[in-house]
């Protein structure tokens, strides 16, 4: 009766174990699918955000005033009434930025001057290509293939220049993508203890290499059993438990230290630097650090730990984030109260955090006399799920490729777990 009950229960136990394993494989597959979707979303977010220089980004952001208030951009002056030209065929022009800063002029030019030529002069004055300069008079953009007379530009006109790569103080915060090199202020770099290099982050570990005597019991056959035959009940096999042991290689971490520079910047070579501020700078630097130094020191084998261990040596490793490493960061760019350009985790909702290439969604209302005006975003941002993304580019060419590699990795794990399920 007991044997019959055991034969009934064992298949159920095996079925229950298989069901549990299938459930675990399905859960792991769903988790891998979520990680794949998250990496794919990050790659799409990077691809949808154009790379910009820190100089353009710095000019596009407003500087906060002491006390936390934001300095509003200076309003554009009202257009003067149209008056007669100084000489027949001549007009005096002044080109200003969105904030009212004079970019070019006032100068007297011929009214037959092409708008394209005026764009070239303005571009040379501000160090930008003429194709990136758009000239606006009143509410209409001047067309490059026409002359100033054909565009009805009067004398003493104030023309507004909108430069795609040089927008001036259009927002308090922008979602930006910057590529450059790791930079640390003088005196803030940390010293790697083993190699002696000055780095931005260092994780040093000391690992003890040793052998441990491991004992185990092995079952050896002493006498083979005799199968039952006619009139002979047979006999069981006889076994003997033998204790044996051997040395097995082990290692343990006896010391681990981390050192992080006070501030880590990204420098794109444009003359400006941006402070990198993820949610956890220490964890971000640790995840992007790479093994830069390792050394193994042999030691005279000696017994320890109750004569069950013998030390073979020590290994010293360093994982560092070096100054000058290529990196790419994506996040909310703003200027803090100290006047530093900062790229950090987004604090604004995704629909309110615009990118630098969204000038068509920007409108500057004409202010009332004596009042100030600030740019107004007419449409919400179309890019969703904005987040801080950053990585050190070693074997990858861009941040997008880093996340696409993660997509391939998690997709393979997902399919493996589904096959197991």
XYZ file of C-alpha atoms in Angstrom:
421
model
C 0.000 0.000 0.000
C 2.851 2.419 0.813
C 4.667 1.607 -2.428
C 1.471 2.244 -4.385
C 0.999 5.641 -2.705
C 4.631 6.542 -3.446
C 4.190 5.636 -7.120
C 1.166 7.948 -7.243
C 2.810 10.913 -5.492
C 6.152 10.918 -7.336
C 4.713 11.872 -10.777
C 2.742 14.681 -9.132
C 5.915 15.945 -7.453
C 7.766 15.870 -10.751
C 4.880 17.678 -12.433
C 4.852 20.307 -9.695
C 8.612 20.838 -10.073
C 8.271 21.222 -13.836
C 5.445 23.694 -13.399
C 7.512 25.754 -10.968
C 10.474 25.787 -13.353
C 8.202 26.815 -16.234
C 6.710 29.597 -14.128
C 10.167 30.878 -13.175
C 11.286 30.769 -16.816
C 8.196 32.754 -17.864
C 8.815 35.361 -15.179
C 12.446 35.658 -16.240
C 11.329 35.986 -19.858
C 8.914 38.787 -18.992
C 11.647 40.568 -17.026
C 14.067 40.243 -19.970
C 11.360 41.562 -22.288
C 10.868 44.584 -20.036
C 14.619 45.270 -19.997
C 14.709 44.938 -23.784
C 11.837 47.390 -24.148
C 13.500 49.818 -21.744
C 16.805 49.687 -23.663
C 14.969 50.134 -26.952
C 13.141 53.173 -25.560
C 16.454 54.650 -24.405
C 18.013 54.111 -27.835
C 15.024 55.800 -29.507
C 15.284 58.723 -27.090
C 18.961 59.185 -27.969
C 18.293 58.927 -31.704
C 15.519 61.531 -31.538
C 17.710 64.094 -29.758
C 20.298 65.798 -31.992
C 23.811 66.260 -30.708
C 24.654 69.854 -29.839
C 27.691 71.780 -28.676
C 27.965 73.162 -25.182
C 28.544 76.657 -26.586
C 25.166 76.626 -28.365
C 23.530 75.089 -25.331
C 25.017 77.698 -23.012
C 23.689 80.549 -25.135
C 20.250 78.982 -25.403
C 19.703 78.795 -21.638
C 18.708 81.629 -19.349
C 20.854 82.357 -16.313
C 19.007 82.416 -12.974
C 19.294 85.599 -10.939
C 20.323 85.587 -7.257
C 17.426 84.524 -5.101
C 16.223 81.833 -7.488
C 14.452 84.112 -9.964
C 15.117 83.638 -13.642
C 16.423 86.588 -15.596
C 13.978 87.234 -18.383
C 15.272 87.973 -21.825
C 15.244 91.576 -22.917
C 12.217 92.372 -25.093
C 12.544 93.227 -28.738
C 11.997 96.920 -29.312
C 9.042 98.102 -31.298
C 9.782 98.607 -34.965
C 10.392 102.296 -35.758
C 8.129 103.963 -38.218
C 9.219 103.719 -41.815
C 11.077 106.835 -42.895
C 12.732 107.922 -46.080
C 16.181 106.483 -46.834
C 19.309 108.561 -46.353
C 20.128 108.290 -50.061
C 18.114 106.791 -52.885
C 18.609 103.023 -52.818
C 20.190 102.885 -49.323
C 18.845 101.588 -46.012
C 20.325 101.445 -42.526
C 19.858 98.097 -40.798
C 20.486 96.691 -37.366
C 20.375 92.927 -36.719
C 19.609 91.749 -33.178
C 19.139 88.412 -31.473
C 15.997 87.149 -29.784
C 17.134 88.757 -26.544
C 17.718 92.153 -28.157
C 21.522 91.909 -28.283
C 22.989 93.638 -31.333
C 24.636 91.081 -33.594
C 25.426 93.221 -36.634
C 25.193 96.922 -37.461
C 23.832 99.467 -37.582
C 25.156 99.688 -41.146
C 24.030 101.284 -44.349
C 23.570 98.925 -47.296
C 22.012 99.126 -50.719
C 18.376 98.117 -50.893
C 19.243 95.849 -53.816
C 21.356 93.729 -51.495
C 20.301 90.110 -51.507
C 19.033 88.669 -48.248
C 21.492 85.813 -48.737
C 24.380 88.269 -48.665
C 23.039 89.851 -45.502
C 22.787 86.369 -43.942
C 26.439 85.786 -44.854
C 27.506 89.055 -43.191
C 25.565 88.227 -40.033
C 26.939 84.677 -39.997
C 30.515 85.964 -40.260
C 29.879 88.419 -37.418
C 28.633 85.718 -35.037
C 30.814 82.860 -36.295
C 28.032 80.754 -37.763
C 27.363 79.481 -41.305
C 24.986 81.575 -43.394
C 22.704 78.560 -43.893
C 22.034 78.504 -40.137
C 20.926 82.165 -40.012
C 17.271 83.115 -40.495
C 16.349 86.834 -40.684
C 12.911 87.942 -39.510
C 11.405 91.392 -39.942
C 8.132 91.952 -38.126
C 6.384 88.614 -38.296
C 7.697 87.449 -41.678
C 10.932 85.657 -42.462
C 13.016 87.297 -45.187
C 13.494 85.000 -48.150
C 17.091 84.483 -49.149
C 16.562 84.706 -52.908
C 15.033 88.194 -52.801
C 16.445 91.665 -52.236
C 15.797 93.950 -49.295
C 13.654 96.177 -51.520
C 11.552 93.235 -52.673
C 11.045 92.252 -49.041
C 9.963 95.866 -48.249
C 12.582 96.391 -45.564
C 12.542 100.132 -44.689
C 15.274 102.418 -43.438
C 16.298 102.089 -39.740
C 14.703 98.662 -39.606
C 15.519 96.248 -36.795
C 15.859 92.730 -38.163
C 15.814 89.760 -35.784
C 18.256 86.925 -36.430
C 17.314 83.394 -35.401
C 20.284 81.056 -35.582
C 19.653 77.340 -35.361
C 22.973 76.781 -33.641
C 22.964 80.019 -31.677
C 19.544 80.544 -30.187
C 19.804 83.006 -27.363
C 18.103 82.457 -24.011
C 15.047 80.617 -25.215
C 14.386 78.441 -22.159
C 15.257 77.746 -18.539
C 15.937 74.071 -19.298
C 16.393 72.018 -22.456
C 16.775 68.336 -23.201
C 20.197 68.045 -24.803
C 22.690 65.455 -26.005
C 26.396 66.232 -25.645
C 29.486 64.249 -26.573
C 32.942 65.036 -25.266
C 35.611 63.943 -22.828
C 35.671 63.464 -19.071
C 37.227 66.485 -17.350
C 37.926 67.142 -13.662
C 38.943 70.500 -12.118
C 42.499 70.862 -10.923
C 42.943 69.580 -7.406
C 39.766 67.463 -7.435
C 41.101 64.396 -9.236
C 41.644 61.330 -7.059
C 44.860 59.340 -6.881
C 44.730 55.660 -7.855
C 46.558 53.863 -5.006
C 48.320 51.174 -7.084
C 49.069 52.840 -10.422
C 49.426 56.376 -9.040
C 47.366 57.949 -11.844
C 45.074 60.948 -11.417
C 41.550 59.819 -12.330
C 37.942 60.901 -11.890
C 36.866 57.703 -10.129
C 38.740 54.705 -8.783
C 37.638 51.448 -7.202
C 40.613 49.537 -5.788
C 40.361 46.005 -4.461
C 42.805 43.653 -2.776
C 42.013 39.987 -3.359
C 43.599 37.157 -1.374
C 44.398 34.053 -3.409
C 44.519 30.854 -1.397
C 43.983 27.115 -1.505
C 41.531 25.415 0.810
C 41.630 21.779 1.882
C 38.236 20.301 1.076
C 37.229 16.858 2.350
C 34.436 14.767 0.931
C 33.076 11.272 1.272
C 33.147 9.003 -1.734
C 31.284 5.749 -1.998
C 33.291 2.862 -3.425
C 32.012 -0.552 -4.436
C 33.624 -3.292 -2.374
C 31.648 -6.335 -3.463
C 29.195 -6.671 -6.296
C 25.797 -8.115 -5.568
C 24.494 -11.392 -6.956
C 21.261 -11.307 -8.898
C 18.568 -13.712 -7.741
C 18.329 -17.026 -9.525
C 16.454 -20.287 -9.191
C 16.481 -21.133 -5.523
C 19.019 -18.386 -4.796
C 17.701 -15.094 -3.331
C 20.867 -13.305 -4.381
C 22.773 -10.692 -2.394
C 23.108 -6.925 -2.314
C 26.232 -5.042 -3.306
C 28.542 -3.867 -0.560
C 29.889 -0.312 -0.491
C 32.445 1.486 1.631
C 32.475 5.211 2.519
C 35.972 6.604 2.069
C 36.899 10.112 3.177
C 39.233 11.913 0.756
C 40.380 15.484 0.356
C 42.201 17.845 -2.019
C 43.339 21.469 -2.320
C 40.962 23.715 -4.246
C 41.704 27.254 -5.426
C 39.757 30.032 -3.712
C 39.865 33.820 -3.541
C 38.318 36.437 -1.294
C 38.169 40.220 -1.349
C 39.830 41.543 1.767
C 39.726 45.265 0.951
C 37.650 47.461 -1.347
C 37.905 51.242 -1.566
C 36.209 53.822 -3.759
C 37.281 57.385 -4.434
C 35.311 59.931 -6.482
C 36.265 63.388 -7.682
C 34.258 66.287 -6.293
C 32.876 67.248 -9.713
C 32.929 65.485 -13.078
C 32.432 67.516 -16.259
C 32.060 66.770 -19.950
C 34.236 68.904 -22.241
C 33.360 68.962 -25.954
C 36.185 71.293 -26.988
C 33.921 74.292 -27.639
C 35.321 76.257 -24.703
C 32.498 75.275 -22.329
C 32.102 72.402 -19.909
C 28.956 70.868 -18.418
C 28.684 69.348 -14.957
C 27.394 65.757 -14.997
C 24.809 65.212 -12.267
C 22.966 61.885 -12.490
C 20.781 60.704 -9.641
C 23.719 58.793 -8.114
C 27.061 60.005 -9.426
C 29.008 57.348 -7.516
C 26.963 54.497 -9.006
C 27.129 56.025 -12.509
C 30.908 56.352 -12.332
C 31.252 52.807 -10.975
C 29.101 51.373 -13.788
C 31.197 53.157 -16.415
C 34.589 52.382 -14.878
C 36.907 49.935 -16.594
C 39.705 47.668 -15.368
C 42.887 49.692 -15.886
C 45.375 47.982 -13.572
C 45.908 44.510 -12.180
C 48.916 42.947 -10.487
C 49.391 39.571 -8.827
C 51.949 39.138 -6.061
C 53.047 35.635 -5.209
C 53.485 34.744 -1.574
C 55.259 31.930 0.185
C 52.650 29.265 0.730
C 51.921 28.943 4.392
C 49.176 27.195 6.246
C 46.522 29.120 8.101
C 42.984 28.875 9.343
C 43.442 25.661 11.273
C 45.838 24.145 8.702
C 43.023 24.004 6.112
C 44.126 27.010 4.030
C 47.343 28.122 2.400
C 47.849 31.575 0.897
C 49.219 31.628 -2.655
C 49.390 35.394 -3.210
C 47.529 38.690 -3.566
C 45.901 40.392 -6.533
C 45.491 44.161 -6.675
C 42.936 45.548 -9.145
C 41.879 49.051 -10.136
C 38.734 49.998 -12.016
C 38.952 53.641 -13.049
C 37.084 56.351 -14.884
C 39.985 58.200 -16.431
C 40.234 61.853 -17.301
C 39.972 62.199 -21.069
C 37.697 59.184 -21.653
C 35.175 59.748 -24.437
C 31.637 59.979 -23.098
C 28.175 60.982 -24.218
C 25.421 62.254 -21.924
C 21.765 63.025 -22.478
C 19.624 64.868 -19.960
C 18.081 68.097 -18.771
C 20.485 70.984 -19.337
C 20.199 74.132 -17.257
C 22.309 76.771 -15.542
C 22.532 76.605 -11.766
C 22.781 79.502 -9.338
C 26.574 79.404 -9.539
C 26.456 79.968 -13.293
C 27.539 76.415 -14.189
C 26.062 74.504 -17.095
C 24.559 71.301 -15.644
C 23.223 68.139 -17.301
C 21.130 66.171 -14.818
C 18.053 64.027 -14.346
C 14.947 65.689 -15.856
C 12.921 67.616 -13.298
C 10.297 68.833 -15.780
C 7.638 66.593 -17.324
C 8.500 65.257 -20.773
C 5.886 67.386 -22.539
C 7.348 70.563 -21.004
C 11.018 69.750 -21.607
C 11.852 70.754 -25.164
C 14.923 70.074 -27.259
C 17.220 72.644 -28.797
C 15.937 71.901 -32.308
C 12.345 72.920 -31.488
C 12.354 76.624 -32.520
C 9.069 76.296 -34.403
C 7.306 75.470 -31.156
C 8.638 78.714 -29.650
C 6.764 82.018 -29.754
C 7.893 85.316 -28.274
C 4.862 87.520 -27.628
C 5.234 91.242 -28.218
C 5.400 92.837 -24.762
C 3.384 95.754 -23.512
C 5.235 99.067 -23.073
C 7.530 98.828 -20.050
C 6.946 95.090 -19.595
C 9.200 92.079 -20.120
C 8.464 89.035 -22.177
C 9.702 85.463 -22.126
C 9.512 82.861 -24.880
C 6.425 80.680 -24.788
C 6.255 77.113 -26.088
C 3.136 76.859 -28.211
C 3.094 73.058 -28.448
C 4.121 70.334 -25.987
C 7.197 68.289 -26.716
C 6.479 65.169 -28.749
C 9.317 63.112 -27.269
C 8.180 61.063 -24.281
C 9.951 59.181 -21.494
C 12.869 61.585 -21.200
C 15.547 60.474 -18.752
C 19.207 60.953 -17.987
C 21.379 58.663 -20.077
C 25.143 58.612 -20.113
C 27.966 56.222 -20.879
C 31.676 56.181 -21.529
C 32.276 55.304 -25.191
C 35.070 52.797 -25.425
C 34.321 50.174 -28.069
C 31.109 51.951 -29.128
C 30.793 54.932 -31.450
C 27.756 56.546 -29.822
C 25.372 56.319 -26.887
C 22.703 54.964 -29.209
C 24.889 51.968 -30.097
C 25.439 51.282 -26.387
C 21.704 50.853 -25.810
C 21.190 48.937 -29.064
C 23.794 46.445 -27.865
C 21.780 46.082 -24.650
C 18.675 45.450 -26.756
C 20.383 42.553 -28.558
C 21.653 41.129 -25.253
C 18.274 41.164 -23.517
C 16.500 39.871 -26.629
C 18.734 36.798 -26.627
C 18.041 36.190 -22.926
C 14.307 36.636 -23.508
C 14.219 34.000 -26.231
C 16.328 31.611 -24.170
C 13.962 31.883 -21.193
C 10.916 31.370 -23.427
C 12.480 28.259 -24.933
C 13.149 26.923 -21.452
C 9.563 27.668 -20.454
